[in-house]
PDB file of C-alpha atoms in Angstrom:
ATOM      1  CA  MET A  28     -16.805  85.044-160.498  1.00  0.00           C
ATOM      2  CA  LYS A  29     -17.085  83.255-157.576  1.00  0.00           C
ATOM      3  CA  ILE A  30     -19.708  80.641-156.876  1.00  0.00           C
ATOM      4  CA  THR A  31     -22.149  81.804-154.445  1.00  0.00           C
ATOM      5  CA  GLY A  32     -24.636  79.440-153.895  1.00  0.00           C
ATOM      6  CA  ILE A  33     -25.986  75.717-154.434  1.00  0.00           C
ATOM      7  CA  GLU A  34     -29.952  74.527-154.417  1.00  0.00           C
ATOM      8  CA  ALA A  35     -31.297  71.349-155.995  1.00  0.00           C
ATOM      9  CA  MET A  36     -35.365  72.447-157.425  1.00  0.00           C
ATOM     10  CA  ARG A  37     -37.213  69.697-158.231  1.00  0.00           C
ATOM     11  CA  LEU A  38     -39.454  70.702-160.780  1.00  0.00           C
ATOM     12  CA  ASN A  39     -41.140  68.821-164.112  1.00  0.00           C
ATOM     13  CA  ALA A  40     -41.307  69.821-167.362  1.00  0.00           C
ATOM     14  CA  PRO A  41     -44.407  71.132-168.775  1.00  0.00           C
ATOM     15  CA  ALA A  42     -45.663  68.471-171.054  1.00  0.00           C
ATOM     16  CA  HIS A  43     -44.713  68.383-175.054  1.00  0.00           C
ATOM     17  CA  GLU A  44     -47.680  70.164-176.783  1.00  0.00           C
ATOM     18  CA  LEU A  45     -47.837  66.884-180.211  1.00  0.00           C
ATOM     19  CA  LYS A  46     -49.171  68.727-183.124  1.00  0.00           C
ATOM     20  CA  THR A  47     -50.074  65.747-184.626  1.00  0.00           C
ATOM     21  CA  THR A  48     -51.577  62.198-182.435  1.00  0.00           C
ATOM     22  CA  PRO A  49     -49.604  58.401-181.651  1.00  0.00           C
ATOM     23  CA  ARG A  50     -50.833  56.044-183.432  1.00  0.00           C
ATOM     24  CA  ARG A  51     -49.995  53.478-180.339  1.00  0.00           C
ATOM     25  CA  ASP A  52     -49.550  53.989-176.901  1.00  0.00           C
ATOM     26  CA  GLY A  53     -46.087  55.507-174.728  1.00  0.00           C
ATOM     27  CA  TRP A  54     -43.233  52.923-175.519  1.00  0.00           C
ATOM     28  CA  ALA A  55     -41.991  54.545-172.508  1.00  0.00           C
ATOM     29  CA  THR A  56     -45.495  54.625-170.363  1.00  0.00           C
ATOM     30  CA  THR A  57     -47.508  51.872-171.348  1.00  0.00           C
ATOM     31  CA  ALA A  58     -46.175  49.357-174.069  1.00  0.00           C
ATOM     32  CA  GLU A  59     -44.903  46.122-174.082  1.00  0.00           C
ATOM     33  CA  VAL A  60     -40.836  46.257-173.931  1.00  0.00           C
ATOM     34  CA  ALA A  61     -38.872  43.957-172.470  1.00  0.00           C
ATOM     35  CA  ASN A  62     -36.150  45.198-169.532  1.00  0.00           C
ATOM     36  CA  PRO A  63     -34.556  43.816-166.756  1.00  0.00           C
ATOM     37  CA  MET A  64     -36.657  42.845-164.526  1.00  0.00           C
ATOM     38  CA  SER A  65     -39.276  41.071-167.417  1.00  0.00           C
ATOM     39  CA  ARG A  66     -38.422  37.691-165.844  1.00  0.00           C
ATOM     40  CA  TYR A  67     -40.731  38.734-162.749  1.00  0.00           C
ATOM     41  CA  PRO A  68     -44.109  38.597-163.819  1.00  0.00           C
ATOM     42  CA  GLU A  69     -45.844  40.740-161.831  1.00  0.00           C
ATOM     43  CA  VAL A  70     -43.298  43.916-163.125  1.00  0.00           C
ATOM     44  CA  LYS A  71     -42.977  41.969-166.982  1.00  0.00           C
ATOM     45  CA  ARG A  72     -44.912  44.618-169.017  1.00  0.00           C
ATOM     46  CA  HIS A  73     -44.032  47.400-168.420  1.00  0.00           C
ATOM     47  CA  ARG A  74     -40.287  49.489-166.861  1.00  0.00           C
ATOM     48  CA  SER A  75     -43.397  51.732-164.887  1.00  0.00           C
ATOM     49  CA  LEU A  76     -44.413  49.034-162.813  1.00  0.00           C
ATOM     50  CA  TRP A  77     -41.293  49.085-160.769  1.00  0.00           C
ATOM     51  CA  LEU A  78     -39.047  51.629-161.602  1.00  0.00           C
ATOM     52  CA  PRO A  79     -39.547  54.722-158.991  1.00  0.00           C
ATOM     53  CA  LYS A  80     -41.993  58.251-159.814  1.00  0.00           C
ATOM     54  CA  TRP A  81     -39.033  60.179-158.660  1.00  0.00           C
ATOM     55  CA  GLU A  82     -39.578  64.096-159.983  1.00  0.00           C
ATOM     56  CA  GLY A  83     -37.724  65.910-161.836  1.00  0.00           C
ATOM     57  CA  VAL A  84     -34.656  67.984-161.237  1.00  0.00           C
ATOM     58  CA  TRP A  85     -32.891  70.797-161.176  1.00  0.00           C
ATOM     59  CA  CYS A  86     -29.744  72.266-160.240  1.00  0.00           C
ATOM     60  CA  LYS A  87     -29.852  76.333-159.558  1.00  0.00           C
ATOM     61  CA  VAL A  88     -26.326  77.459-159.039  1.00  0.00           C
ATOM     62  CA  THR A  89     -25.344  81.340-158.645  1.00  0.00           C
ATOM     63  CA  LEU A  90     -23.358  83.519-158.764  1.00  0.00           C
ATOM     64  CA  GLU A  91     -21.813  86.951-157.474  1.00  0.00           C
ATOM     65  CA  ASP A  92     -22.850  89.262-159.384  1.00  0.00           C
ATOM     66  CA  GLY A  93     -26.370  87.726-159.632  1.00  0.00           C
ATOM     67  CA  THR A  94     -25.671  85.420-163.120  1.00  0.00           C
ATOM     68  CA  THR A  95     -27.695  82.227-162.425  1.00  0.00           C
ATOM     69  CA  GLY A  96     -26.883  78.656-164.543  1.00  0.00           C
ATOM     70  CA  TYR A  97     -30.066  75.400-164.579  1.00  0.00           C
ATOM     71  CA  GLY A  98     -28.899  71.987-165.551  1.00  0.00           C
ATOM     72  CA  SER A  99     -31.479  69.223-165.401  1.00  0.00           C
ATOM     73  CA  THR A 100     -31.474  65.161-164.442  1.00  0.00           C
ATOM     74  CA  GLY A 101     -33.981  62.886-163.038  1.00  0.00           C
ATOM     75  CA  ASN A 102     -34.901  60.843-160.020  1.00  0.00           C
ATOM     76  CA  GLY A 103     -35.692  64.306-157.317  1.00  0.00           C
ATOM     77  CA  ARG A 104     -35.378  63.051-153.966  1.00  0.00           C
ATOM     78  CA  VAL A 105     -32.898  61.001-153.718  1.00  0.00           C
ATOM     79  CA  THR A 106     -30.755  63.317-156.206  1.00  0.00           C
ATOM     80  CA  ALA A 107     -31.805  67.008-154.705  1.00  0.00           C
ATOM     81  CA  ALA A 108     -30.566  65.401-151.284  1.00  0.00           C
ATOM     82  CA  ILE A 109     -27.221  64.894-152.584  1.00  0.00           C
ATOM     83  CA  ILE A 110     -27.189  68.150-154.518  1.00  0.00           C
ATOM     84  CA  ASP A 111     -28.087  70.096-151.378  1.00  0.00           C
ATOM     85  CA  ASP A 112     -26.498  67.840-148.932  1.00  0.00           C
ATOM     86  CA  HIS A 113     -23.708  67.467-149.735  1.00  0.00           C
ATOM     87  CA  LEU A 114     -22.221  68.403-152.886  1.00  0.00           C
ATOM     88  CA  GLY A 115     -22.793  72.255-153.335  1.00  0.00           C
ATOM     89  CA  PRO A 116     -22.280  73.787-150.124  1.00  0.00           C
ATOM     90  CA  ARG A 117     -17.934  71.933-150.739  1.00  0.00           C
ATOM     91  CA  LEU A 118     -18.236  74.144-154.122  1.00  0.00           C
ATOM     92  CA  VAL A 119     -19.681  77.124-152.453  1.00  0.00           C
ATOM     93  CA  GLY A 120     -16.777  79.429-152.899  1.00  0.00           C
ATOM     94  CA  GLU A 121     -15.237  78.418-156.260  1.00  0.00           C
ATOM     95  CA  SER A 122     -14.116  80.645-159.214  1.00  0.00           C
ATOM     96  CA  ILE A 123     -16.651  79.595-162.087  1.00  0.00           C
ATOM     97  CA  MET A 124     -13.658  78.873-163.797  1.00  0.00           C
ATOM     98  CA  ALA A 125     -11.847  76.827-162.215  1.00  0.00           C
ATOM     99  CA  ASN A 126     -13.686  73.512-165.565  1.00  0.00           C
ATOM    100  CA  GLU A 127     -11.337  70.671-164.243  1.00  0.00           C
ATOM    101  CA  LYS A 128     -10.940  71.769-160.134  1.00  0.00           C
ATOM    102  CA  LEU A 129     -14.744  71.436-160.455  1.00  0.00           C
ATOM    103  CA  ALA A 130     -15.554  68.398-161.460  1.00  0.00           C
ATOM    104  CA  ASP A 131     -13.251  66.661-160.472  1.00  0.00           C
ATOM    105  CA  LYS A 132     -14.373  67.456-156.640  1.00  0.00           C
ATOM    106  CA  LEU A 133     -17.286  66.165-157.795  1.00  0.00           C
ATOM    107  CA  PHE A 134     -15.761  62.825-158.400  1.00  0.00           C
ATOM    108  CA  ARG A 135     -14.442  63.364-155.249  1.00  0.00           C
ATOM    109  CA  LEU A 136     -17.464  63.974-153.556  1.00  0.00           C
ATOM    110  CA  THR A 137     -18.610  60.789-154.550  1.00  0.00           C
ATOM    111  CA  SER A 138     -16.518  58.390-153.954  1.00  0.00           C
ATOM    112  CA  PRO A 139     -16.480  56.458-150.654  1.00  0.00           C
ATOM    113  CA  PHE A 140     -20.127  55.930-151.619  1.00  0.00           C
ATOM    114  CA  GLY A 141     -19.909  55.253-155.392  1.00  0.00           C
ATOM    115  CA  ALA A 142     -19.677  58.207-158.100  1.00  0.00           C
ATOM    116  CA  ALA A 143     -21.740  55.843-160.563  1.00  0.00           C
ATOM    117  CA  GLY A 144     -25.303  55.532-160.433  1.00  0.00           C
ATOM    118  CA  LEU A 145     -27.605  58.208-158.291  1.00  0.00           C
ATOM    119  CA  ALA A 146     -24.824  59.438-156.719  1.00  0.00           C
ATOM    120  CA  SER A 147     -24.335  60.210-160.795  1.00  0.00           C
ATOM    121  CA  TYR A 148     -27.481  61.952-161.505  1.00  0.00           C
ATOM    122  CA  ALA A 149     -26.446  64.665-158.665  1.00  0.00           C
ATOM    123  CA  VAL A 150     -23.464  65.122-159.809  1.00  0.00           C
ATOM    124  CA  SER A 151     -24.275  65.852-164.556  1.00  0.00           C
ATOM    125  CA  ALA A 152     -26.573  67.988-162.713  1.00  0.00           C
ATOM    126  CA  VAL A 153     -24.294  70.803-160.940  1.00  0.00           C
ATOM    127  CA  ASP A 154     -21.402  69.953-164.212  1.00  0.00           C
ATOM    128  CA  LEU A 155     -24.597  71.117-165.911  1.00  0.00           C
ATOM    129  CA  ALA A 156     -25.703  74.188-163.562  1.00  0.00           C
ATOM    130  CA  LEU A 157     -21.424  75.339-162.968  1.00  0.00           C
ATOM    131  CA  TRP A 158     -21.592  74.872-167.601  1.00  0.00           C
ATOM    132  CA  ASP A 159     -24.565  77.545-167.540  1.00  0.00           C
ATOM    133  CA  ALA A 160     -23.223  80.125-165.707  1.00  0.00           C
ATOM    134  CA  ARG A 161     -20.126  79.708-167.575  1.00  0.00           C
ATOM    135  CA  ALA A 162     -22.058  80.288-170.565  1.00  0.00           C
ATOM    136  CA  LYS A 163     -24.090  83.059-169.118  1.00  0.00           C
ATOM    137  CA  MET A 164     -21.419  84.935-167.285  1.00  0.00           C
ATOM    138  CA  LEU A 165     -19.213  84.819-171.030  1.00  0.00           C
ATOM    139  CA  ASP A 166     -22.056  85.552-172.783  1.00  0.00           C
ATOM    140  CA  MET A 167     -21.193  82.962-175.097  1.00  0.00           C
ATOM    141  CA  PRO A 168     -23.101  79.466-175.811  1.00  0.00           C
ATOM    142  CA  VAL A 169     -21.823  76.514-174.155  1.00  0.00           C
ATOM    143  CA  TYR A 170     -20.630  74.353-178.005  1.00  0.00           C
ATOM    144  CA  GLU A 171     -17.706  77.652-177.738  1.00  0.00           C
ATOM    145  CA  LEU A 172     -16.134  76.960-174.980  1.00  0.00           C
ATOM    146  CA  ALA A 173     -16.000  73.505-175.817  1.00  0.00           C
ATOM    147  CA  GLY A 174     -14.475  74.286-178.722  1.00  0.00           C
ATOM    148  CA  GLY A 175     -16.849  75.734-181.242  1.00  0.00           C
ATOM    149  CA  PRO A 176     -18.613  73.212-183.268  1.00  0.00           C
ATOM    150  CA  GLN A 177     -18.130  70.326-185.254  1.00  0.00           C
ATOM    151  CA  LYS A 178     -20.556  70.017-187.362  1.00  0.00           C
ATOM    152  CA  ASP A 179     -23.849  71.887-189.482  1.00  0.00           C
ATOM    153  CA  ARG A 180     -26.097  68.282-189.171  1.00  0.00           C
ATOM    154  CA  LEU A 181     -26.877  65.789-187.218  1.00  0.00           C
ATOM    155  CA  PHE A 182     -28.574  61.985-187.553  1.00  0.00           C
ATOM    156  CA  CYS A 183     -31.146  61.948-186.044  1.00  0.00           C
ATOM    157  CA  TYR A 184     -34.071  59.425-185.223  1.00  0.00           C
ATOM    158  CA  ALA A 185     -36.979  58.250-183.981  1.00  0.00           C
ATOM    159  CA  THR A 186     -36.998  55.782-180.743  1.00  0.00           C
ATOM    160  CA  GLY A 187     -40.221  53.606-180.153  1.00  0.00           C
ATOM    161  CA  ASN A 188     -42.575  52.007-182.279  1.00  0.00           C
ATOM    162  CA  ASP A 189     -44.827  53.624-183.456  1.00  0.00           C
ATOM    163  CA  VAL A 190     -43.389  53.628-186.977  1.00  0.00           C
ATOM    164  CA  ASP A 191     -46.296  54.675-189.278  1.00  0.00           C
ATOM    165  CA  TRP A 192     -46.425  58.059-186.665  1.00  0.00           C
ATOM    166  CA  TYR A 193     -42.304  58.761-187.518  1.00  0.00           C
ATOM    167  CA  GLN A 194     -42.866  57.837-190.499  1.00  0.00           C
ATOM    168  CA  GLU A 195     -45.495  60.736-190.397  1.00  0.00           C
ATOM    169  CA  LEU A 196     -43.451  62.874-188.838  1.00  0.00           C
ATOM    170  CA  GLY A 197     -40.332  63.147-191.978  1.00  0.00           C
ATOM    171  CA  PHE A 198     -37.384  60.363-190.005  1.00  0.00           C
ATOM    172  CA  GLN A 199     -35.768  57.934-192.472  1.00  0.00           C
ATOM    173  CA  ALA A 200     -34.252  56.414-189.496  1.00  0.00           C
ATOM    174  CA  PHE A 201     -35.937  54.238-186.766  1.00  0.00           C
ATOM    175  CA  LYS A 202     -35.240  52.485-183.891  1.00  0.00           C
ATOM    176  CA  LEU A 203     -37.835  50.305-182.024  1.00  0.00           C
ATOM    177  CA  ALA A 204     -37.885  49.834-178.359  1.00  0.00           C
ATOM    178  CA  CYS A 205     -37.653  45.267-178.361  1.00  0.00           C
ATOM    179  CA  PRO A 206     -41.407  43.974-177.270  1.00  0.00           C
ATOM    180  CA  TYR A 207     -40.201  40.412-175.818  1.00  0.00           C
ATOM    181  CA  GLY A 208     -37.180  39.065-173.761  1.00  0.00           C
ATOM    182  CA  PRO A 209     -35.612  35.642-172.507  1.00  0.00           C
ATOM    183  CA  ALA A 210     -39.011  35.790-170.078  1.00  0.00           C
ATOM    184  CA  ASP A 211     -40.702  34.956-173.154  1.00  0.00           C
ATOM    185  CA  GLY A 212     -38.517  31.720-174.897  1.00  0.00           C
ATOM    186  CA  LEU A 213     -38.447  31.189-178.543  1.00  0.00           C
ATOM    187  CA  ASP A 214     -42.310  32.124-178.926  1.00  0.00           C
ATOM    188  CA  GLY A 215     -41.174  36.374-177.924  1.00  0.00           C
ATOM    189  CA  LEU A 216     -37.893  35.990-180.346  1.00  0.00           C
ATOM    190  CA  HIS A 217     -40.538  34.840-182.929  1.00  0.00           C
ATOM    191  CA  LYS A 218     -42.469  37.785-183.141  1.00  0.00           C
ATOM    192  CA  ASN A 219     -39.172  39.593-182.150  1.00  0.00           C
ATOM    193  CA  VAL A 220     -38.403  38.675-185.568  1.00  0.00           C
ATOM    194  CA  GLU A 221     -41.493  39.294-187.139  1.00  0.00           C
ATOM    195  CA  PHE A 222     -41.415  42.094-185.985  1.00  0.00           C
ATOM    196  CA  VAL A 223     -38.275  43.407-187.038  1.00  0.00           C
ATOM    197  CA  ALA A 224     -39.282  41.792-190.432  1.00  0.00           C
ATOM    198  CA  LYS A 225     -42.735  43.582-191.266  1.00  0.00           C
ATOM    199  CA  THR A 226     -40.875  47.320-189.976  1.00  0.00           C
ATOM    200  CA  ARG A 227     -37.985  46.525-192.782  1.00  0.00           C
ATOM    201  CA  GLU A 228     -40.657  46.292-195.548  1.00  0.00           C
ATOM    202  CA  GLN A 229     -42.755  49.618-194.342  1.00  0.00           C
ATOM    203  CA  ILE A 230     -39.967  51.715-194.019  1.00  0.00           C
ATOM    204  CA  GLY A 231     -38.116  50.671-197.090  1.00  0.00           C
ATOM    205  CA  ASP A 232     -33.980  49.498-197.115  1.00  0.00           C
ATOM    206  CA  GLU A 233     -32.920  53.521-197.534  1.00  0.00           C
ATOM    207  CA  CYS A 234     -33.527  53.774-194.508  1.00  0.00           C
ATOM    208  CA  GLU A 235     -32.614  52.759-191.527  1.00  0.00           C
ATOM    209  CA  LEU A 236     -33.373  50.743-188.230  1.00  0.00           C
ATOM    210  CA  MET A 237     -31.763  49.853-185.318  1.00  0.00           C
ATOM    211  CA  ILE A 238     -33.116  47.855-181.968  1.00  0.00           C
ATOM    212  CA  ASP A 239     -33.293  49.180-177.758  1.00  0.00           C
ATOM    213  CA  CYS A 240     -33.016  46.599-175.632  1.00  0.00           C
ATOM    214  CA  TRP A 241     -33.137  48.369-172.746  1.00  0.00           C
ATOM    215  CA  MET A 242     -30.617  45.635-170.454  1.00  0.00           C
ATOM    216  CA  ALA A 243     -33.730  42.943-170.955  1.00  0.00           C
ATOM    217  CA  PHE A 244     -30.662  40.210-172.581  1.00  0.00           C
ATOM    218  CA  ASP A 245     -28.397  37.316-171.851  1.00  0.00           C
ATOM    219  CA  ILE A 246     -25.220  36.298-174.201  1.00  0.00           C
ATOM    220  CA  GLU A 247     -27.402  34.141-176.038  1.00  0.00           C
ATOM    221  CA  TYR A 248     -30.298  35.756-176.228  1.00  0.00           C
ATOM    222  CA  THR A 249     -28.786  38.084-177.589  1.00  0.00           C
ATOM    223  CA  VAL A 250     -26.254  36.725-179.939  1.00  0.00           C
ATOM    224  CA  ARG A 251     -30.169  34.080-181.084  1.00  0.00           C
ATOM    225  CA  LEU A 252     -31.791  37.316-181.823  1.00  0.00           C
ATOM    226  CA  ALA A 253     -28.954  39.218-183.666  1.00  0.00           C
ATOM    227  CA  GLU A 254     -28.670  36.125-186.292  1.00  0.00           C
ATOM    228  CA  ALA A 255     -32.267  36.094-187.008  1.00  0.00           C
ATOM    229  CA  LEU A 256     -31.800  39.893-187.145  1.00  0.00           C
ATOM    230  CA  HIS A 257     -29.339  39.593-189.749  1.00  0.00           C
ATOM    231  CA  PRO A 258     -30.484  39.767-193.439  1.00  0.00           C
ATOM    232  CA  TYR A 259     -33.113  42.994-192.085  1.00  0.00           C
ATOM    233  CA  LYS A 260     -29.971  45.046-191.826  1.00  0.00           C
ATOM    234  CA  LEU A 261     -29.667  46.706-188.197  1.00  0.00           C
ATOM    235  CA  LYS A 262     -27.500  49.198-188.272  1.00  0.00           C
ATOM    236  CA  TRP A 263     -26.708  48.443-184.674  1.00  0.00           C
ATOM    237  CA  ILE A 264     -28.396  46.255-181.641  1.00  0.00           C
ATOM    238  CA  GLU A 265     -28.433  48.815-178.117  1.00  0.00           C
ATOM    239  CA  GLU A 266     -27.933  48.346-174.595  1.00  0.00           C
ATOM    240  CA  TYR A 267     -28.725  44.686-175.128  1.00  0.00           C
ATOM    241  CA  LEU A 268     -27.168  43.694-171.443  1.00  0.00           C
ATOM    242  CA  LEU A 269     -26.703  44.035-167.484  1.00  0.00           C
ATOM    243  CA  PRO A 270     -24.355  47.808-167.348  1.00  0.00           C
ATOM    244  CA  ASP A 271     -22.002  45.797-165.604  1.00  0.00           C
ATOM    245  CA  ASP A 272     -21.636  43.173-166.686  1.00  0.00           C
ATOM    246  CA  HIS A 273     -18.020  43.312-168.421  1.00  0.00           C
ATOM    247  CA  ASP A 274     -17.341  40.094-168.710  1.00  0.00           C
ATOM    248  CA  ALA A 275     -20.892  39.071-170.433  1.00  0.00           C
ATOM    249  CA  HIS A 276     -20.667  42.021-173.360  1.00  0.00           C
ATOM    250  CA  VAL A 277     -16.706  40.763-174.057  1.00  0.00           C
ATOM    251  CA  ALA A 278     -18.223  37.203-174.402  1.00  0.00           C
ATOM    252  CA  VAL A 279     -21.267  39.029-177.424  1.00  0.00           C
ATOM    253  CA  ARG A 280     -18.372  41.056-178.802  1.00  0.00           C
ATOM    254  CA  GLU A 281     -16.320  37.675-179.790  1.00  0.00           C
ATOM    255  CA  ARG A 282     -19.547  35.747-180.725  1.00  0.00           C
ATOM    256  CA  LEU A 283     -21.233  38.743-183.037  1.00  0.00           C
ATOM    257  CA  PRO A 284     -17.842  40.561-184.560  1.00  0.00           C
ATOM    258  CA  TRP A 285     -19.879  41.501-187.562  1.00  0.00           C
ATOM    259  CA  GLN A 286     -22.609  43.298-185.926  1.00  0.00           C
ATOM    260  CA  THR A 287     -22.537  46.425-184.519  1.00  0.00           C
ATOM    261  CA  LEU A 288     -23.023  47.182-181.172  1.00  0.00           C
ATOM    262  CA  ALA A 289     -23.837  50.193-179.163  1.00  0.00           C
ATOM    263  CA  THR A 290     -23.837  50.534-175.318  1.00  0.00           C
ATOM    264  CA  GLY A 291     -23.372  52.739-172.282  1.00  0.00           C
ATOM    265  CA  GLU A 292     -27.121  54.475-171.745  1.00  0.00           C
ATOM    266  CA  HIS A 293     -26.152  53.150-168.339  1.00  0.00           C
ATOM    267  CA  TRP A 294     -22.163  53.804-167.723  1.00  0.00           C
ATOM    268  CA  TYR A 295     -21.711  56.252-165.334  1.00  0.00           C
ATOM    269  CA  THR A 296     -18.925  58.406-165.164  1.00  0.00           C
ATOM    270  CA  THR A 297     -15.692  58.135-168.156  1.00  0.00           C
ATOM    271  CA  TYR A 298     -14.327  54.990-166.693  1.00  0.00           C
ATOM    272  CA  PRO A 299     -16.783  51.778-168.182  1.00  0.00           C
ATOM    273  CA  PHE A 300     -16.433  54.329-172.048  1.00  0.00           C
ATOM    274  CA  GLN A 301     -12.394  53.633-172.069  1.00  0.00           C
ATOM    275  CA  TRP A 302     -13.203  50.203-171.234  1.00  0.00           C
ATOM    276  CA  ALA A 303     -15.016  49.215-174.307  1.00  0.00           C
ATOM    277  CA  ILE A 304     -12.705  51.293-176.186  1.00  0.00           C
ATOM    278  CA  ASN A 305      -9.916  50.061-175.245  1.00  0.00           C
ATOM    279  CA  HIS A 306     -11.002  46.593-175.467  1.00  0.00           C
ATOM    280  CA  ARG A 307     -13.784  47.469-178.468  1.00  0.00           C
ATOM    281  CA  VAL A 308     -16.753  45.399-176.821  1.00  0.00           C
ATOM    282  CA  ALA A 309     -18.514  48.238-178.370  1.00  0.00           C
ATOM    283  CA  ASP A 310     -19.202  50.303-182.352  1.00  0.00           C
ATOM    284  CA  ILE A 311     -20.441  53.187-179.958  1.00  0.00           C
ATOM    285  CA  VAL A 312     -21.225  55.056-177.011  1.00  0.00           C
ATOM    286  CA  GLN A 313     -23.878  56.296-175.366  1.00  0.00           C
ATOM    287  CA  PRO A 314     -23.264  58.767-172.033  1.00  0.00           C
ATOM    288  CA  ASP A 315     -26.226  59.956-171.130  1.00  0.00           C
ATOM    289  CA  ILE A 316     -25.412  64.015-170.111  1.00  0.00           C
ATOM    290  CA  ASN A 317     -27.518  63.710-168.181  1.00  0.00           C
ATOM    291  CA  TRP A 318     -26.048  61.480-166.128  1.00  0.00           C
ATOM    292  CA  VAL A 319     -23.603  60.143-166.775  1.00  0.00           C
ATOM    293  CA  GLY A 320     -20.685  62.706-165.022  1.00  0.00           C
ATOM    294  CA  GLY A 321     -23.002  65.594-166.738  1.00  0.00           C
ATOM    295  CA  PHE A 322     -20.846  68.079-169.503  1.00  0.00           C
ATOM    296  CA  SER A 323     -17.113  67.368-168.394  1.00  0.00           C
ATOM    297  CA  VAL A 324     -17.431  63.833-168.401  1.00  0.00           C
TER     298      VAL A 324
END
């Protein structure tokens, strides 16, 4: 079955209808959370002050029998242009079943200007749409195409700082969004420790607790905070460094051999994950299917 069309569709998902009421500001929108730009006072408080307000984008793949598949990602205007002007036209006419060939072409098509970053968002949307179309054509779920189900249950946790609400919803694992980073000095570090300590007291020792640092820390801050939080039995510390600073990841691993480290949300393609696993710099890698390069990666 041939691919007859690939196009970007700039759409935003409808707002979720909440059945219960949050207690705090959303960590991804208005609450103070440490981030890579926290050293600059004018945009320190939250990443919404400096991240572009681009729409979500979907990719639509059409097959010659009329079957359609859809894949989503972010950064609408930029990724839409890459899909419509570059990636899509080069895949039209190919067989939808040529999984490896299509994935390889998507990667190689972006090589001249970098396969990571925004290009990877576009690749992800196309790849996910290809898998969706393939599954619909064969009338089976994607997980069957990938080899069948592997688990009958998944470990789920709530991310953010509205712990009261998460407990009301029934969660027993919590990932806090770290409010302070190096720009807040020793006072901020103490506040982070106090926040984690209070949360551990609230949820008890039978629940899992993690922190998400969202690329905000440096080597020294990561080590000092991890050492201070050792008594509170964190399941992991997540994305503590700028993603491209591989040497810093090695240094943190060497200084915190006892701490479970998680990272990779803002890595793209397979290569940084292969590096991290081969060099054992992280215990948990966290690719995001919507921008790492899609399901094929």
